[in-house]
Amino acid sequence: QSALTQAASVSGSPGQSITISCTGTSSDVGGYNFVSWYQQHPGQAPKLIIYDVSNRPSGVSNRFSGSKSGNTASLTISGLQGDDEADYYCSSYTNSHRSGVFGTGTKVTVL
Amino acid sequence: QVPLQESGPGRVEPSETLSLTCTVSGYSISDNFYWGWIRQPPGKGLEWIGSIYHDGTTYYNPSLKSRVAISIDTSKNHFSLKLTSVTAADTALYYCARDRPHCFGDTCYRGHDVFDIWGRGTVVTVSS
């Protein structure tokens, strides 16, 4: 099954807002509100930061927000901080195989 | 204590079977969650391998389905992964994670996209 499509890299200056996109199809991102986002720092396990498109787990900063339009989900990081420098992955349910699928990942650099 | 801990050989020979176990601490593996395996090849992205429910029902990534088997032992509070006929392409960091269903009231749906608790991961290298 094909991975969801993300830009390889996104950068921004401290304090700015950036948006990471995750593009799928009507069989996954577009068909369900089952989209999650993960943050992965080097050498660490991924951390869930958004689920069900826009919900934040307890303890996750409200600087992280999620949305969806059609077949594309988005993660916005506002007030960019140095610790936000990490890899970010989206994931979604896909009915084409009734399974889960991750995005290709986006490396966020804080300038 | 670490909630999820992967264990198993760090090296597997080509064509052999990769076997890993994930021990769950502090949570009952019989709760209303799935339990999943995810891998990450060196320098690459995440790939969902599959998940299992406490009743033994399994769900696999179709690209790996012919080689994967996930099992669960509720008495030991652990679940396991077997991947057969491995090649160098199976070299990766393997994670186990709790796979949370989407629940709305009393109705829950599996999505295999919400992994809310992760192990630290274990590196498996396929080489002779």
PDB file of C-alpha atoms in Angstrom:
ATOM      1  CA  GLN A   1       0.000   0.000   0.000  1.00  0.00           C
ATOM      2  CA  SER A   2       1.212   3.508  -0.745  1.00  0.00           C
ATOM      3  CA  ALA A   3       2.363   5.830   2.003  1.00  0.00           C
ATOM      4  CA  LEU A   4       0.605   9.157   2.465  1.00  0.00           C
ATOM      5  CA  THR A   5       2.486  12.024   0.822  1.00  0.00           C
ATOM      6  CA  GLN A   6       4.304  14.647   2.893  1.00  0.00           C
ATOM      7  CA  ALA A   7       6.834  17.279   1.943  1.00  0.00           C
ATOM      8  CA  ALA A   8      10.360  16.125   2.757  1.00  0.00           C
ATOM      9  CA  SER A   9      11.213  19.258   4.719  1.00  0.00           C
ATOM     10  CA  VAL A  10       9.728  22.449   6.095  1.00  0.00           C
ATOM     11  CA  SER A  11      11.559  25.236   7.897  1.00  0.00           C
ATOM     12  CA  GLY A  12      10.693  28.331   9.857  1.00  0.00           C
ATOM     13  CA  SER A  13      12.116  30.886  12.241  1.00  0.00           C
ATOM     14  CA  PRO A  14      11.432  30.917  15.974  1.00  0.00           C
ATOM     15  CA  GLY A  15       8.023  32.369  16.732  1.00  0.00           C
ATOM     16  CA  GLN A  16       6.657  31.758  13.249  1.00  0.00           C
ATOM     17  CA  SER A  17       3.930  29.320  12.294  1.00  0.00           C
ATOM     18  CA  ILE A  18       4.458  26.474   9.851  1.00  0.00           C
ATOM     19  CA  THR A  19       2.067  23.982   8.291  1.00  0.00           C
ATOM     20  CA  ILE A  20       2.847  20.404   7.280  1.00  0.00           C
ATOM     21  CA  SER A  21       0.554  18.715   4.783  1.00  0.00           C
ATOM     22  CA  CYS A  22      -0.363  15.058   4.420  1.00  0.00           C
ATOM     23  CA  THR A  23      -2.060  14.064   1.184  1.00  0.00           C
ATOM     24  CA  GLY A  24      -3.916  10.828   0.653  1.00  0.00           C
ATOM     25  CA  THR A  25      -7.009   9.692  -1.152  1.00  0.00           C
ATOM     26  CA  SER A  26     -10.720   9.261  -0.546  1.00  0.00           C
ATOM     27  CA  SER A  27      -9.904   5.773   0.714  1.00  0.00           C
ATOM     28  CA  ASP A  28      -7.922   7.102   3.641  1.00  0.00           C
ATOM     29  CA  VAL A  29      -7.455  10.753   4.667  1.00  0.00           C
ATOM     30  CA  GLY A  30     -10.460  11.970   2.722  1.00  0.00           C
ATOM     31  CA  GLY A  31     -12.799   9.202   3.776  1.00  0.00           C
ATOM     32  CA  TYR A  32     -12.421   9.200   7.533  1.00  0.00           C
ATOM     33  CA  ASN A  33     -11.588  11.503  10.406  1.00  0.00           C
ATOM     34  CA  PHE A  34      -9.030   8.948  11.493  1.00  0.00           C
ATOM     35  CA  VAL A  35      -5.863  10.988  10.999  1.00  0.00           C
ATOM     36  CA  SER A  36      -3.079  11.218  13.550  1.00  0.00           C
ATOM     37  CA  TRP A  37       0.229  13.060  13.767  1.00  0.00           C
ATOM     38  CA  TYR A  38       3.480  12.053  15.430  1.00  0.00           C
ATOM     39  CA  GLN A  39       6.615  13.946  16.438  1.00  0.00           C
ATOM     40  CA  GLN A  40       9.913  12.060  16.439  1.00  0.00           C
ATOM     41  CA  HIS A  41      13.115  13.531  17.796  1.00  0.00           C
ATOM     42  CA  PRO A  42      16.397  11.859  16.770  1.00  0.00           C
ATOM     43  CA  GLY A  43      17.017   8.641  18.635  1.00  0.00           C
ATOM     44  CA  GLN A  44      13.571   8.635  20.217  1.00  0.00           C
ATOM     45  CA  ALA A  45      10.323   6.813  19.646  1.00  0.00           C
ATOM     46  CA  PRO A  46       7.535   8.733  17.927  1.00  0.00           C
ATOM     47  CA  LYS A  47       5.155  10.687  20.147  1.00  0.00           C
ATOM     48  CA  LEU A  48       1.448  11.057  19.387  1.00  0.00           C
ATOM     49  CA  ILE A  49       0.559  14.772  19.167  1.00  0.00           C
ATOM     50  CA  ILE A  50      -2.756  14.799  17.265  1.00  0.00           C
ATOM     51  CA  TYR A  51      -5.478  12.175  16.765  1.00  0.00           C
ATOM     52  CA  ASP A  52      -8.904  12.195  15.110  1.00  0.00           C
ATOM     53  CA  VAL A  53      -7.695  15.015  12.828  1.00  0.00           C
ATOM     54  CA  SER A  54      -7.626  17.745  15.454  1.00  0.00           C
ATOM     55  CA  ASN A  55      -7.599  16.336  18.990  1.00  0.00           C
ATOM     56  CA  ARG A  56      -4.576  16.728  21.228  1.00  0.00           C
ATOM     57  CA  PRO A  57      -3.634  14.125  23.831  1.00  0.00           C
ATOM     58  CA  SER A  58      -3.289  15.350  27.372  1.00  0.00           C
ATOM     59  CA  GLY A  59       0.005  17.152  27.892  1.00  0.00           C
ATOM     60  CA  VAL A  60       0.583  18.133  24.260  1.00  0.00           C
ATOM     61  CA  SER A  61       1.100  21.840  23.708  1.00  0.00           C
ATOM     62  CA  ASN A  62      -1.780  23.792  22.182  1.00  0.00           C
ATOM     63  CA  ARG A  63       0.777  25.201  19.725  1.00  0.00           C
ATOM     64  CA  PHE A  64       0.077  22.029  17.753  1.00  0.00           C
ATOM     65  CA  SER A  65      -3.190  21.947  15.832  1.00  0.00           C
ATOM     66  CA  GLY A  66      -4.627  19.716  13.134  1.00  0.00           C
ATOM     67  CA  SER A  67      -7.180  20.100  10.377  1.00  0.00           C
ATOM     68  CA  LYS A  68      -8.365  18.421   7.207  1.00  0.00           C
ATOM     69  CA  SER A  69      -9.756  19.483   3.857  1.00  0.00           C
ATOM     70  CA  GLY A  70     -10.691  16.868   1.307  1.00  0.00           C
ATOM     71  CA  ASN A  71      -7.894  14.358   0.906  1.00  0.00           C
ATOM     72  CA  THR A  72      -5.296  16.519   2.669  1.00  0.00           C
ATOM     73  CA  ALA A  73      -4.689  16.760   6.400  1.00  0.00           C
ATOM     74  CA  SER A  74      -2.544  19.480   7.919  1.00  0.00           C
ATOM     75  CA  LEU A  75      -0.528  19.991  11.079  1.00  0.00           C
ATOM     76  CA  THR A  76       0.188  23.574  12.122  1.00  0.00           C
ATOM     77  CA  ILE A  77       2.872  24.453  14.623  1.00  0.00           C
ATOM     78  CA  SER A  78       2.487  27.983  15.939  1.00  0.00           C
ATOM     79  CA  GLY A  79       5.076  29.957  17.887  1.00  0.00           C
ATOM     80  CA  LEU A  80       7.840  27.745  16.524  1.00  0.00           C
ATOM     81  CA  GLN A  81      10.450  26.767  19.122  1.00  0.00           C
ATOM     82  CA  GLY A  82      13.826  25.088  18.905  1.00  0.00           C
ATOM     83  CA  ASP A  83      12.491  21.880  20.438  1.00  0.00           C
ATOM     84  CA  ASP A  84      10.002  21.595  17.595  1.00  0.00           C
ATOM     85  CA  GLU A  85      12.873  20.602  15.335  1.00  0.00           C
ATOM     86  CA  ALA A  86      12.044  16.967  14.618  1.00  0.00           C
ATOM     87  CA  ASP A  87      10.505  14.614  12.088  1.00  0.00           C
ATOM     88  CA  TYR A  88       6.716  14.610  11.803  1.00  0.00           C
ATOM     89  CA  TYR A  89       4.591  11.781  10.472  1.00  0.00           C
ATOM     90  CA  CYS A  90       0.901  11.611   9.690  1.00  0.00           C
ATOM     91  CA  SER A  91      -1.067   8.380   9.740  1.00  0.00           C
ATOM     92  CA  SER A  92      -4.528   7.327   8.675  1.00  0.00           C
ATOM     93  CA  TYR A  93      -6.870   4.406   8.406  1.00  0.00           C
ATOM     94  CA  THR A  94      -7.271   3.161   4.851  1.00  0.00           C
ATOM     95  CA  ASN A  95     -10.262   1.163   3.703  1.00  0.00           C
ATOM     96  CA  SER A  96      -8.469  -0.119   0.634  1.00  0.00           C
ATOM     97  CA  HIS A  97      -6.943  -2.792   2.824  1.00  0.00           C
ATOM     98  CA  ARG A  98      -8.732  -2.037   6.101  1.00  0.00           C
ATOM     99  CA  SER A  99      -5.370  -1.184   7.615  1.00  0.00           C
ATOM    100  CA  GLY A 100      -3.248   1.714   8.779  1.00  0.00           C
ATOM    101  CA  VAL A 101      -0.766   3.731   6.755  1.00  0.00           C
ATOM    102  CA  PHE A 102       1.862   6.315   7.670  1.00  0.00           C
ATOM    103  CA  GLY A 103       2.978   9.358   5.750  1.00  0.00           C
ATOM    104  CA  THR A 104       6.441   9.704   4.246  1.00  0.00           C
ATOM    105  CA  GLY A 105       7.529  12.088   6.982  1.00  0.00           C
ATOM    106  CA  THR A 106       8.531  15.757   7.128  1.00  0.00           C
ATOM    107  CA  LYS A 107      11.696  17.098   8.678  1.00  0.00           C
ATOM    108  CA  VAL A 108      11.081  20.400  10.432  1.00  0.00           C
ATOM    109  CA  THR A 109      14.052  22.729  10.803  1.00  0.00           C
ATOM    110  CA  VAL A 110      14.017  25.769  13.052  1.00  0.00           C
ATOM    111  CA  LEU A 111      16.233  28.399  11.462  1.00  0.00           C
TER     112      LEU A 111
ATOM    113  CA  GLN B   1       9.105   0.758  34.645  1.00  0.00           C
ATOM    114  CA  VAL B   2       8.913   1.010  30.890  1.00  0.00           C
ATOM    115  CA  PRO B   3       5.314   0.482  29.753  1.00  0.00           C
ATOM    116  CA  LEU B   4       6.286  -1.394  26.597  1.00  0.00           C
ATOM    117  CA  GLN B   5       9.589  -3.191  26.139  1.00  0.00           C
ATOM    118  CA  GLU B   6      10.746  -4.944  22.985  1.00  0.00           C
ATOM    119  CA  SER B   7      13.100  -7.906  23.225  1.00  0.00           C
ATOM    120  CA  GLY B   8      14.697 -10.313  20.803  1.00  0.00           C
ATOM    121  CA  PRO B   9      17.816 -11.009  18.761  1.00  0.00           C
ATOM    122  CA  GLY B  10      19.579  -7.997  17.313  1.00  0.00           C
ATOM    123  CA  ARG B  11      20.770  -9.944  14.275  1.00  0.00           C
ATOM    124  CA  VAL B  12      18.986 -12.405  12.039  1.00  0.00           C
ATOM    125  CA  GLU B  13      20.454 -14.267   9.091  1.00  0.00           C
ATOM    126  CA  PRO B  14      18.925 -13.834   5.634  1.00  0.00           C
ATOM    127  CA  SER B  15      16.036 -16.210   4.892  1.00  0.00           C
ATOM    128  CA  GLU B  16      15.562 -16.904   8.595  1.00  0.00           C
ATOM    129  CA  THR B  17      12.711 -15.794  10.873  1.00  0.00           C
ATOM    130  CA  LEU B  18      12.767 -12.601  12.903  1.00  0.00           C
ATOM    131  CA  SER B  19      11.119 -13.021  16.313  1.00  0.00           C
ATOM    132  CA  LEU B  20      10.408 -10.241  18.783  1.00  0.00           C
ATOM    133  CA  THR B  21       8.363  -9.963  21.958  1.00  0.00           C
ATOM    134  CA  CYS B  22       6.793  -6.891  23.517  1.00  0.00           C
ATOM    135  CA  THR B  23       6.245  -7.044  27.266  1.00  0.00           C
ATOM    136  CA  VAL B  24       3.545  -4.717  28.566  1.00  0.00           C
ATOM    137  CA  SER B  25       3.841  -3.293  32.089  1.00  0.00           C
ATOM    138  CA  GLY B  26       1.355  -1.190  33.973  1.00  0.00           C
ATOM    139  CA  TYR B  27      -1.502  -1.933  31.574  1.00  0.00           C
ATOM    140  CA  SER B  28      -3.554  -5.039  30.959  1.00  0.00           C
ATOM    141  CA  ILE B  29      -3.141  -6.429  27.490  1.00  0.00           C
ATOM    142  CA  SER B  30      -6.768  -7.542  27.754  1.00  0.00           C
ATOM    143  CA  ASP B  31      -8.084  -3.970  27.866  1.00  0.00           C
ATOM    144  CA  ASN B  32     -10.008  -2.554  24.895  1.00  0.00           C
ATOM    145  CA  PHE B  33      -6.935  -1.743  22.810  1.00  0.00           C
ATOM    146  CA  TYR B  34      -5.065  -3.302  19.947  1.00  0.00           C
ATOM    147  CA  TRP B  35      -1.334  -3.909  20.218  1.00  0.00           C
ATOM    148  CA  GLY B  36       0.852  -3.166  17.244  1.00  0.00           C
ATOM    149  CA  TRP B  37       4.245  -3.435  15.646  1.00  0.00           C
ATOM    150  CA  ILE B  38       5.797  -0.615  13.625  1.00  0.00           C
ATOM    151  CA  ARG B  39       9.226  -0.542  12.031  1.00  0.00           C
ATOM    152  CA  GLN B  40      11.591   2.116  10.748  1.00  0.00           C
ATOM    153  CA  PRO B  41      14.473   1.257   8.393  1.00  0.00           C
ATOM    154  CA  PRO B  42      17.654   3.280   8.939  1.00  0.00           C
ATOM    155  CA  GLY B  43      17.112   6.866   7.837  1.00  0.00           C
ATOM    156  CA  LYS B  44      13.608   6.144   6.577  1.00  0.00           C
ATOM    157  CA  GLY B  45       9.999   6.545   7.650  1.00  0.00           C
ATOM    158  CA  LEU B  46       7.571   4.527   9.736  1.00  0.00           C
ATOM    159  CA  GLU B  47       5.808   1.428   8.473  1.00  0.00           C
ATOM    160  CA  TRP B  48       2.892  -0.242  10.244  1.00  0.00           C
ATOM    161  CA  ILE B  49       3.470  -3.994  10.326  1.00  0.00           C
ATOM    162  CA  GLY B  50       0.294  -5.146  12.008  1.00  0.00           C
ATOM    163  CA  SER B  51      -1.796  -5.224  15.159  1.00  0.00           C
ATOM    164  CA  ILE B  52      -3.556  -7.749  17.357  1.00  0.00           C
ATOM    165  CA  TYR B  53      -6.554  -7.661  19.701  1.00  0.00           C
ATOM    166  CA  HIS B  54      -6.597  -9.544  22.975  1.00  0.00           C
ATOM    167  CA  ASP B  55      -8.947 -12.146  21.493  1.00  0.00           C
ATOM    168  CA  GLY B  56      -6.213 -13.019  19.012  1.00  0.00           C
ATOM    169  CA  THR B  57      -7.703 -11.285  15.978  1.00  0.00           C
ATOM    170  CA  THR B  58      -4.911  -9.966  13.791  1.00  0.00           C
ATOM    171  CA  TYR B  59      -4.634  -7.220  11.193  1.00  0.00           C
ATOM    172  CA  TYR B  60      -1.628  -6.954   8.911  1.00  0.00           C
ATOM    173  CA  ASN B  61      -0.067  -4.575   6.424  1.00  0.00           C
ATOM    174  CA  PRO B  62      -0.995  -6.143   3.081  1.00  0.00           C
ATOM    175  CA  SER B  63       2.573  -5.715   1.797  1.00  0.00           C
ATOM    176  CA  LEU B  64       3.895  -7.924   4.610  1.00  0.00           C
ATOM    177  CA  LYS B  65       0.901 -10.152   5.224  1.00  0.00           C
ATOM    178  CA  SER B  66       2.373 -13.263   3.625  1.00  0.00           C
ATOM    179  CA  ARG B  67       5.390 -13.216   5.959  1.00  0.00           C
ATOM    180  CA  VAL B  68       4.007 -11.828   9.233  1.00  0.00           C
ATOM    181  CA  ALA B  69       2.431 -13.464  12.253  1.00  0.00           C
ATOM    182  CA  ILE B  70       1.518 -11.618  15.444  1.00  0.00           C
ATOM    183  CA  SER B  71       0.436 -13.532  18.526  1.00  0.00           C
ATOM    184  CA  ILE B  72      -0.620 -12.611  22.044  1.00  0.00           C
ATOM    185  CA  ASP B  73      -0.263 -14.222  25.458  1.00  0.00           C
ATOM    186  CA  THR B  74      -2.652 -12.602  27.901  1.00  0.00           C
ATOM    187  CA  SER B  75      -1.340 -14.685  30.809  1.00  0.00           C
ATOM    188  CA  LYS B  76       2.121 -13.174  30.325  1.00  0.00           C
ATOM    189  CA  ASN B  77       0.835  -9.756  29.268  1.00  0.00           C
ATOM    190  CA  HIS B  78       2.935  -9.789  26.147  1.00  0.00           C
ATOM    191  CA  PHE B  79       2.573 -10.056  22.394  1.00  0.00           C
ATOM    192  CA  SER B  80       4.993 -11.224  19.739  1.00  0.00           C
ATOM    193  CA  LEU B  81       6.026 -10.696  16.138  1.00  0.00           C
ATOM    194  CA  LYS B  82       7.369 -13.242  13.680  1.00  0.00           C
ATOM    195  CA  LEU B  83       8.582 -12.205  10.238  1.00  0.00           C
ATOM    196  CA  THR B  84       9.703 -15.019   7.972  1.00  0.00           C
ATOM    197  CA  SER B  85      12.137 -15.172   5.063  1.00  0.00           C
ATOM    198  CA  VAL B  86      13.878 -11.951   6.032  1.00  0.00           C
ATOM    199  CA  THR B  87      16.184 -10.017   3.730  1.00  0.00           C
ATOM    200  CA  ALA B  88      18.381  -6.966   4.165  1.00  0.00           C
ATOM    201  CA  ALA B  89      15.290  -4.856   3.469  1.00  0.00           C
ATOM    202  CA  ASP B  90      13.887  -5.997   6.812  1.00  0.00           C
ATOM    203  CA  THR B  91      16.757  -4.368   8.696  1.00  0.00           C
ATOM    204  CA  ALA B  92      15.081  -1.744  10.859  1.00  0.00           C
ATOM    205  CA  LEU B  93      14.274  -0.352  14.271  1.00  0.00           C
ATOM    206  CA  TYR B  94      11.225  -2.298  15.420  1.00  0.00           C
ATOM    207  CA  TYR B  95       8.756  -0.675  17.791  1.00  0.00           C
ATOM    208  CA  CYS B  96       5.812  -2.098  19.654  1.00  0.00           C
ATOM    209  CA  ALA B  97       2.989   0.250  20.572  1.00  0.00           C
ATOM    210  CA  ARG B  98      -0.505   0.419  21.986  1.00  0.00           C
ATOM    211  CA  ASP B  99      -2.953   0.824  19.109  1.00  0.00           C
ATOM    212  CA  ARG B 100      -5.958   2.779  20.331  1.00  0.00           C
ATOM    213  CA  PRO B 101      -9.338   2.347  18.631  1.00  0.00           C
ATOM    214  CA  HIS B 102     -11.621   5.273  17.858  1.00  0.00           C
ATOM    215  CA  CYS B 103     -14.466   5.139  20.352  1.00  0.00           C
ATOM    216  CA  PHE B 104     -17.627   7.191  20.208  1.00  0.00           C
ATOM    217  CA  GLY B 105     -19.806   6.367  23.178  1.00  0.00           C
ATOM    218  CA  ASP B 106     -20.045   2.608  23.335  1.00  0.00           C
ATOM    219  CA  THR B 107     -19.016   2.066  19.713  1.00  0.00           C
ATOM    220  CA  CYS B 108     -15.382   1.597  18.775  1.00  0.00           C
ATOM    221  CA  TYR B 109     -13.734   1.390  15.372  1.00  0.00           C
ATOM    222  CA  ARG B 110     -10.249   0.175  14.612  1.00  0.00           C
ATOM    223  CA  GLY B 111      -8.096   2.604  12.692  1.00  0.00           C
ATOM    224  CA  HIS B 112      -4.542   1.439  13.269  1.00  0.00           C
ATOM    225  CA  ASP B 113      -3.475   5.077  13.144  1.00  0.00           C
ATOM    226  CA  VAL B 114      -3.473   6.058  16.834  1.00  0.00           C
ATOM    227  CA  PHE B 115      -0.444   4.650  18.628  1.00  0.00           C
ATOM    228  CA  ASP B 116      -0.456   6.368  21.987  1.00  0.00           C
ATOM    229  CA  ILE B 117       2.179   4.445  23.954  1.00  0.00           C
ATOM    230  CA  TRP B 118       5.433   3.254  22.368  1.00  0.00           C
ATOM    231  CA  GLY B 119       8.321   1.081  23.371  1.00  0.00           C
ATOM    232  CA  ARG B 120      11.843   2.401  22.963  1.00  0.00           C
ATOM    233  CA  GLY B 121      12.413   0.183  19.952  1.00  0.00           C
ATOM    234  CA  THR B 122      14.918  -2.536  19.171  1.00  0.00           C
ATOM    235  CA  VAL B 123      17.292  -2.673  16.226  1.00  0.00           C
ATOM    236  CA  VAL B 124      17.222  -5.793  14.111  1.00  0.00           C
ATOM    237  CA  THR B 125      19.908  -6.261  11.487  1.00  0.00           C
ATOM    238  CA  VAL B 126      19.582  -8.890   8.804  1.00  0.00           C
ATOM    239  CA  SER B 127      23.039 -10.138   7.879  1.00  0.00           C
ATOM    240  CA  SER B 128      25.099 -13.265   7.756  1.00  0.00           C
TER     241      SER B 128
END
